[in-house]
Coordinates of C-alpha atoms in Angstrom, one line a residue:
M1 CA 39.9 -27.0 6.9
S2 CA 39.7 -23.8 8.9
F3 CA 36.4 -22.3 9.9
D4 CA 35.2 -18.7 10.1
A5 CA 33.1 -19.2 13.2
D6 CA 31.8 -21.9 15.5
V7 CA 28.3 -21.3 14.1
I8 CA 26.9 -19.5 11.1
I9 CA 23.2 -18.5 11.2
V10 CA 21.5 -17.8 7.9
G11 CA 18.6 -15.4 8.4
G12 CA 18.1 -12.4 10.7
G13 CA 14.5 -12.8 11.7
L14 CA 13.1 -13.8 15.1
S15 CA 14.5 -17.4 15.1
G16 CA 17.9 -16.4 13.7
L17 CA 18.4 -13.5 16.2
S18 CA 17.1 -15.6 19.1
A19 CA 19.6 -18.4 18.2
G20 CA 22.4 -15.8 17.8
I21 CA 21.6 -14.1 21.2
T22 CA 21.5 -17.4 23.0
A23 CA 24.7 -18.8 21.3
V24 CA 26.7 -15.7 22.0
K25 CA 25.5 -15.8 25.7
E26 CA 26.8 -19.4 25.6
G27 CA 30.3 -18.1 24.6
L28 CA 30.3 -19.2 21.0
N29 CA 31.8 -17.4 18.1
V30 CA 28.8 -16.6 15.8
I31 CA 28.2 -14.9 12.5
L32 CA 24.7 -14.2 11.3
L33 CA 24.0 -13.5 7.6
E34 CA 20.9 -11.4 6.8
R35 CA 19.9 -10.7 3.2
G36 CA 18.1 -7.5 4.0
E37 CA 19.7 -4.1 4.6
Y38 CA 18.6 -4.5 8.2
S39 CA 16.7 -7.1 10.2
G40 CA 13.0 -6.7 9.5
A41 CA 13.5 -5.4 6.0
K42 CA 12.6 -8.8 4.5
N43 CA 10.6 -10.2 7.4
V44 CA 6.8 -10.4 7.2
S45 CA 4.1 -11.8 9.6
G46 CA 0.5 -11.2 10.4
G47 CA 1.6 -9.1 13.3
R48 CA 0.7 -10.8 16.6
M49 CA 3.2 -12.2 19.0
Y50 CA 2.5 -14.4 22.1
I51 CA 5.2 -13.0 24.4
H52 CA 6.1 -15.9 26.7
A53 CA 9.1 -16.9 24.7
L54 CA 10.3 -13.3 24.3
K55 CA 10.2 -12.8 28.0
R56 CA 12.5 -15.8 28.4
L57 CA 14.9 -14.5 25.8
I58 CA 15.0 -10.9 27.1
P59 CA 13.3 -10.7 30.6
D60 CA 12.7 -6.9 30.5
A61 CA 11.5 -6.9 26.9
L62 CA 8.0 -5.6 27.8
E63 CA 9.5 -2.4 29.2
R64 CA 11.8 -1.8 26.2
A65 CA 10.6 -3.6 23.0
P66 CA 8.7 -1.7 20.4
L67 CA 5.4 -3.6 20.8
E68 CA 2.2 -2.1 19.6
R69 CA -0.9 -3.1 21.6
P70 CA -1.8 -6.0 23.9
V71 CA -4.6 -8.1 22.4
T72 CA -7.5 -7.9 24.8
K73 CA -10.3 -8.7 22.4
E74 CA -10.7 -11.7 20.1
T75 CA -13.3 -11.5 17.4
F76 CA -14.3 -14.2 14.8
E77 CA -16.4 -13.4 11.8
F78 CA -17.8 -16.1 9.4
Y79 CA -19.4 -15.1 6.1
C80 CA -22.0 -17.4 4.5
G81 CA -23.3 -15.6 1.4
D82 CA -25.7 -13.0 2.7
K83 CA -25.4 -14.3 6.3
K84 CA -22.7 -13.4 8.8
L85 CA -21.9 -15.0 12.2
T86 CA -19.8 -13.0 14.7
F87 CA -18.7 -13.7 18.2
S88 CA -16.1 -12.0 20.5
F89 CA -14.3 -12.6 23.7
E90 CA -12.9 -9.7 25.7
E91 CA -10.5 -9.7 28.7
K92 CA -9.3 -6.3 29.6
G93 CA -5.9 -6.1 31.3
K94 CA -4.6 -9.3 29.6
K95 CA -1.1 -9.1 28.3
N96 CA -0.4 -12.5 26.9
S97 CA 0.0 -11.3 23.3
Y98 CA 0.8 -8.1 21.5
T99 CA 0.5 -6.7 18.0
V100 CA 3.8 -5.9 16.4
L101 CA 5.3 -4.4 13.3
R102 CA 8.1 -6.6 12.3
A103 CA 10.2 -3.9 10.5
K104 CA 10.4 -2.0 13.9
F105 CA 10.6 -5.0 16.2
D106 CA 13.2 -7.1 14.3
R107 CA 15.4 -4.0 14.0
W108 CA 15.3 -3.5 17.8
L109 CA 16.0 -7.2 18.4
A110 CA 19.0 -7.1 16.1
S111 CA 20.4 -4.1 18.0
E112 CA 20.0 -6.1 21.2
A113 CA 21.9 -9.0 19.7
E114 CA 24.7 -6.8 18.4
S115 CA 25.1 -5.1 21.8
L116 CA 25.8 -8.6 23.2
G117 CA 28.5 -9.2 20.6
L118 CA 26.7 -11.0 17.7
L119 CA 28.3 -10.2 14.4
I120 CA 25.6 -9.5 11.8
S121 CA 26.5 -9.2 8.1
Y122 CA 23.6 -7.4 6.3
S123 CA 22.8 -7.4 2.6
T124 CA 24.4 -10.9 2.5
L125 CA 22.6 -13.4 0.3
V126 CA 23.5 -17.1 0.4
T127 CA 23.7 -18.4 -3.2
N128 CA 24.9 -22.0 -2.5
A129 CA 25.7 -24.4 0.3
Y130 CA 27.6 -27.6 0.2
R131 CA 29.5 -30.0 2.5
E132 CA 33.3 -29.7 2.5
G133 CA 35.6 -31.5 4.8
D134 CA 34.1 -31.6 8.3
G135 CA 31.8 -28.6 7.8
I136 CA 29.6 -26.6 5.5
T137 CA 30.7 -24.0 3.0
L138 CA 28.3 -21.1 2.2
E139 CA 28.7 -19.1 -0.9
T140 CA 27.3 -15.6 -0.7
N141 CA 27.2 -12.4 -2.8
R142 CA 30.0 -11.1 -0.5
G143 CA 32.3 -14.1 -0.4
T144 CA 32.6 -17.6 1.0
L145 CA 32.2 -18.6 4.6
R146 CA 32.7 -22.0 6.4
A147 CA 31.5 -23.4 9.7
P148 CA 31.2 -26.8 11.3
L149 CA 27.6 -26.0 12.3
V150 CA 25.0 -23.9 10.4
I151 CA 21.6 -22.9 11.7
D152 CA 19.1 -22.4 8.9
A153 CA 16.8 -19.5 9.9
S154 CA 16.1 -18.4 6.4
G155 CA 12.4 -18.7 6.4
V156 CA 10.0 -21.2 4.8
T157 CA 12.3 -21.6 1.7
A158 CA 15.0 -23.1 4.0
V159 CA 17.8 -22.2 1.6
V160 CA 20.6 -24.1 3.3
F161 CA 18.5 -27.3 3.6
R162 CA 17.4 -26.8 0.0
Y163 CA 20.9 -26.4 -1.4
L164 CA 22.0 -29.5 0.6
G165 CA 19.1 -31.5 -1.0
L166 CA 17.3 -31.9 2.4
R167 CA 14.1 -30.1 1.4
N168 CA 11.3 -30.8 -1.1
F169 CA 8.3 -28.5 -1.4
T170 CA 4.7 -29.2 -2.4
P171 CA 1.9 -26.5 -2.7
D172 CA -0.2 -28.1 0.1
K173 CA 2.5 -27.4 2.6
W174 CA 2.7 -23.7 2.0
M175 CA 0.4 -20.7 2.5
L176 CA 0.5 -17.3 0.9
G177 CA 0.4 -14.5 3.4
V178 CA -0.4 -11.0 2.1
K179 CA -0.7 -7.9 4.3
E180 CA -1.2 -4.2 4.2
V181 CA -0.5 -1.7 7.0
I182 CA -3.2 1.0 6.9
K183 CA -3.1 4.4 8.6
A184 CA -6.0 4.6 11.0
N185 CA -7.5 6.4 13.9
V186 CA -7.6 3.6 16.5
D187 CA -10.3 4.6 19.0
L188 CA -9.1 2.4 21.9
P189 CA -7.2 3.0 25.1
E190 CA -3.5 2.4 24.6
D191 CA -3.6 -0.8 26.7
E192 CA -6.3 -2.5 24.6
G193 CA -6.2 -4.1 21.2
E194 CA -8.3 -6.4 19.0
A195 CA -7.4 -9.4 16.9
K196 CA -10.1 -10.2 14.3
T197 CA -10.2 -13.5 12.3
V198 CA -12.4 -13.6 9.2
V199 CA -13.5 -16.7 7.3
G200 CA -15.5 -16.9 4.1
L201 CA -15.3 -13.3 2.9
I202 CA -13.3 -14.3 -0.2
K203 CA -14.8 -17.4 -1.8
G204 CA -12.8 -20.4 -3.1
V205 CA -9.7 -20.0 -0.9
K206 CA -8.8 -22.2 2.0
G207 CA -7.7 -19.9 4.8
G208 CA -8.9 -16.6 6.1
G209 CA -8.3 -13.0 6.8
F210 CA -7.2 -10.9 9.8
V211 CA -7.3 -7.4 11.2
Y212 CA -5.0 -6.4 14.0
T213 CA -5.1 -3.0 15.8
N214 CA -1.7 -1.3 16.2
K215 CA -1.0 2.0 17.9
D216 CA -2.1 4.2 15.0
T217 CA -2.4 1.7 12.2
L218 CA -4.2 -1.5 11.2
S219 CA -2.5 -4.7 10.0
V220 CA -4.9 -6.2 7.4
G221 CA -4.2 -9.4 5.5
M222 CA -5.0 -12.9 4.4
A223 CA -3.3 -16.3 4.7
V224 CA -4.5 -18.9 2.2
T225 CA -3.1 -22.3 1.0
F226 CA -1.2 -22.2 -2.3
D227 CA -3.2 -25.2 -3.7
S228 CA -6.5 -23.3 -3.2
L229 CA -5.5 -20.2 -5.1
P230 CA -6.6 -21.5 -8.5
K231 CA -10.2 -21.7 -7.1
S232 CA -10.2 -18.2 -5.6
E233 CA -12.8 -15.8 -6.9
V234 CA -10.1 -13.1 -6.7
P235 CA -6.6 -13.3 -8.3
A236 CA -3.8 -13.7 -5.8
R237 CA -2.4 -10.3 -6.6
D238 CA -5.7 -8.7 -5.5
L239 CA -6.5 -10.7 -2.4
V240 CA -5.7 -8.3 0.3
E241 CA -7.1 -5.3 -1.5
A242 CA -10.4 -7.1 -2.1
F243 CA -10.5 -8.3 1.5
R244 CA -9.8 -4.8 2.8
E245 CA -12.5 -3.3 0.6
R246 CA -15.1 -5.9 1.6
M247 CA -14.3 -5.3 5.3
G248 CA -15.0 -1.6 4.7
I249 CA -11.5 -0.5 5.9
E250 CA -10.3 2.8 4.4
G251 CA -7.1 4.7 4.9
E252 CA -3.6 5.3 3.5
V253 CA -1.7 2.1 2.7
L254 CA 1.6 2.5 4.4
E255 CA 3.1 -0.9 3.6
Y256 CA 2.4 -3.9 1.5
S257 CA 4.1 -7.3 1.9
A258 CA 3.7 -10.9 0.8
H259 CA 5.5 -14.1 1.7
A260 CA 5.2 -17.8 2.0
I261 CA 4.1 -19.4 5.3
P262 CA 4.8 -23.0 6.4
Y263 CA 1.6 -25.2 6.7
Y264 CA 2.9 -28.6 7.7
G265 CA 1.3 -29.7 11.0
Y266 CA 3.1 -31.8 13.6
K267 CA 2.9 -35.1 11.8
N268 CA 4.1 -33.7 8.5
L269 CA 7.1 -31.6 9.7
P270 CA 10.1 -31.6 7.3
K271 CA 13.6 -32.8 8.3
L272 CA 14.7 -30.6 11.2
Y273 CA 18.4 -31.6 11.5
D274 CA 21.2 -33.3 9.7
K275 CA 24.9 -33.5 10.0
N276 CA 26.3 -30.0 10.6
V277 CA 22.9 -28.3 10.1
I278 CA 19.7 -27.6 12.0
A279 CA 16.5 -25.7 11.1
V280 CA 14.5 -23.2 13.2
G281 CA 11.4 -21.1 12.9
D282 CA 9.6 -21.1 9.5
A283 CA 12.6 -23.0 8.0
A284 CA 11.6 -25.9 10.3
G285 CA 7.9 -25.6 9.4
F286 CA 6.9 -24.4 12.9
L287 CA 3.4 -22.8 12.7
I288 CA 0.3 -23.6 14.8
N289 CA -3.2 -23.0 13.7
D290 CA -5.6 -24.6 16.2
G291 CA -8.7 -22.6 15.5
F292 CA -8.1 -20.4 18.6
T293 CA -4.6 -19.2 17.9
I294 CA -2.4 -18.8 14.8
R295 CA 1.2 -18.7 16.0
G296 CA 4.6 -18.7 14.6
M297 CA 6.6 -15.9 16.3
D298 CA 6.8 -17.5 19.7
L299 CA 7.8 -20.8 18.1
A300 CA 10.5 -19.0 16.1
I301 CA 12.0 -17.4 19.3
G302 CA 11.7 -20.7 21.2
S303 CA 13.3 -22.9 18.6
G304 CA 16.0 -20.3 18.1
M305 CA 16.9 -20.3 21.8
I306 CA 16.9 -24.1 21.8
A307 CA 19.2 -24.1 18.7
G308 CA 21.6 -21.7 20.5
I309 CA 21.8 -24.0 23.5
A310 CA 22.1 -27.1 21.3
A311 CA 24.9 -25.4 19.4
K312 CA 26.9 -25.0 22.6
K313 CA 26.5 -28.7 23.4
I314 CA 27.4 -29.8 19.8
V315 CA 30.5 -27.6 19.7
E316 CA 31.7 -28.9 23.0
S317 CA 31.2 -32.5 21.9
R318 CA 33.3 -31.8 18.7
D319 CA 31.0 -34.2 16.9
F320 CA 29.0 -32.2 14.5
S321 CA 26.9 -35.2 13.4
R322 CA 25.2 -35.0 16.9
T323 CA 22.6 -32.5 15.8
D324 CA 20.0 -34.8 17.2
I325 CA 20.8 -33.0 20.4
Y326 CA 18.7 -30.1 19.0
Y327 CA 15.8 -32.5 18.4
D328 CA 16.0 -33.9 21.9
L329 CA 15.8 -30.5 23.4
L330 CA 12.9 -29.6 21.1
K331 CA 10.9 -32.6 22.3
E332 CA 11.3 -31.3 25.9
S333 CA 10.2 -27.8 25.0
F334 CA 6.8 -26.1 24.4
V335 CA 7.6 -26.0 20.7
L336 CA 7.1 -29.6 19.7
K337 CA 4.7 -30.2 22.6
H338 CA 2.3 -27.4 21.5
L339 CA 2.6 -28.5 17.8
E340 CA 1.6 -32.0 18.8
L341 CA -1.2 -30.8 21.0
A342 CA -2.6 -28.7 18.2
Y343 CA -2.4 -31.3 15.5
N344 CA -6.0 -32.7 15.9
R345 CA -7.5 -29.3 15.5
F346 CA -5.1 -28.5 12.7
S347 CA -6.2 -31.6 10.8
V348 CA -9.9 -30.8 11.3
I349 CA -9.4 -27.2 10.2
N350 CA -7.5 -28.5 7.1
S351 CA -10.5 -30.7 6.2
P352 CA -12.4 -29.4 3.1
T353 CA -15.6 -29.2 5.1
T354 CA -14.5 -27.3 8.2
L355 CA -14.1 -23.7 6.8
S356 CA -16.7 -24.0 4.1
V357 CA -19.5 -26.4 5.0
Y358 CA -19.7 -26.1 8.8
P359 CA -19.9 -22.3 9.0
E360 CA -22.6 -22.4 6.3
V361 CA -24.6 -25.1 8.1
L362 CA -24.4 -23.1 11.4
C363 CA -25.5 -19.9 9.6
N364 CA -28.4 -21.7 8.0
V365 CA -29.5 -23.3 11.3
L366 CA -29.4 -19.9 13.1
S367 CA -31.4 -18.3 10.3
D368 CA -34.0 -21.0 10.6
M369 CA -34.2 -20.6 14.4
F370 CA -34.6 -16.9 14.1
T371 CA -37.3 -17.3 11.5
V372 CA -41.0 -17.8 12.5
D373 CA -43.6 -19.1 10.1
E374 CA -46.2 -21.9 10.0
N375 CA -43.6 -24.7 9.8
R376 CA -41.0 -25.0 12.5
S377 CA -38.6 -27.8 13.4
T378 CA -36.7 -28.8 16.5
L379 CA -33.1 -27.6 16.7
L380 CA -31.8 -31.2 16.3
D381 CA -34.0 -31.9 13.3
D382 CA -32.9 -28.6 11.7
I383 CA -29.2 -29.4 12.3
L384 CA -29.7 -32.9 10.7
F385 CA -31.5 -31.4 7.7
R386 CA -28.8 -28.8 7.1
L387 CA -26.0 -31.3 7.5
K388 CA -27.7 -33.7 5.1
E389 CA -28.2 -30.8 2.7
K390 CA -24.5 -30.4 2.5
G391 CA -23.8 -34.1 2.3
V392 CA -22.4 -34.4 5.8
H393 CA -23.6 -37.3 8.1
L394 CA -24.2 -36.5 11.7
T395 CA -21.6 -39.1 12.7
Q396 CA -18.9 -37.3 10.7
A397 CA -19.8 -34.0 12.3
V398 CA -19.7 -35.4 15.8
M399 CA -16.3 -37.2 15.0
D400 CA -14.9 -33.9 13.8
L401 CA -16.1 -32.1 16.9
W402 CA -14.7 -34.7 19.2
K403 CA -11.4 -34.7 17.3
A404 CA -11.2 -30.9 17.6
A405 CA -11.8 -31.1 21.3
K406 CA -9.2 -33.7 22.1

């Protein structure tokens, strides 16, 4: 059976473009299929990128990429009924992460890829995938393509893996992300930006909200687990609007988007490779939430680069069952190492008590400490009382704290 390319990549987001750029640099014949009219048309994220992987992919990206603002201030807000706990950390001059608008950034990255010789077919939707001969056949709205190796970069739905029967989905492994881009007068120097994480403002959901400062807009949104949506005090369709209004954010809504986000954690990752096919980025379930950082974009770029390198090795071997090469390279990279490192905190955050009970306990303890009347307890006694009030034993709280610190 003849093939149309050495490698076909499905999906023109960060992971797919990074895989394509790397594979083309490795001398492979690559076709990338993107269902949108342009890269970025269908891609959605909260809007913050940790740039270490981008700098490896394109060393001078900071001078040329359409980034918005460096994040120099981290703010966390916890709402507990009529109480609110806020803390911030600021580090001016830091350029470790930037806010981005994916519609602009992905389009730029696609132009970089095309300038290197990557062939991108836009408005191309994969409607089926199956094994045929020694490769995989992809049926699309524009015709049929065949390749001995396919990189699935199609996002959390992992369309190629799904058509091949390699992916099953459950609501507890997905999150709903909803976002608005709001026109705003951002009163900050151009080399400063803020990332705000908000928990507890919308009752019933497991997850939280975010506000990122761009050059002249705000990215405002929420990410919540699918299985918690039935318990939400606000219908899913109104989540981001309710969040924005309660945050007191006003301005013209320039953009609205919603999409599914992977929420697996290291020990629950789905199948990452099989004969003739490998998964990258969201399609591989690569997302980190460790309480300090919520990351997906650097993992997408990193896994895409590794897939491009692995593709070269697999093509050279002529054995397209050797996709375990990709996994071996992942294990040596920051991608799987960071996912494993974050898993303890991920599992603590995913516990029913972490985002609901513990913030309320802390708010109540602080309220007690700032209140003076005839009766007053020690700090330890008050903590024990407030934990007991919520049905949490001190031992469990200490174990959770220890687990999160490991």
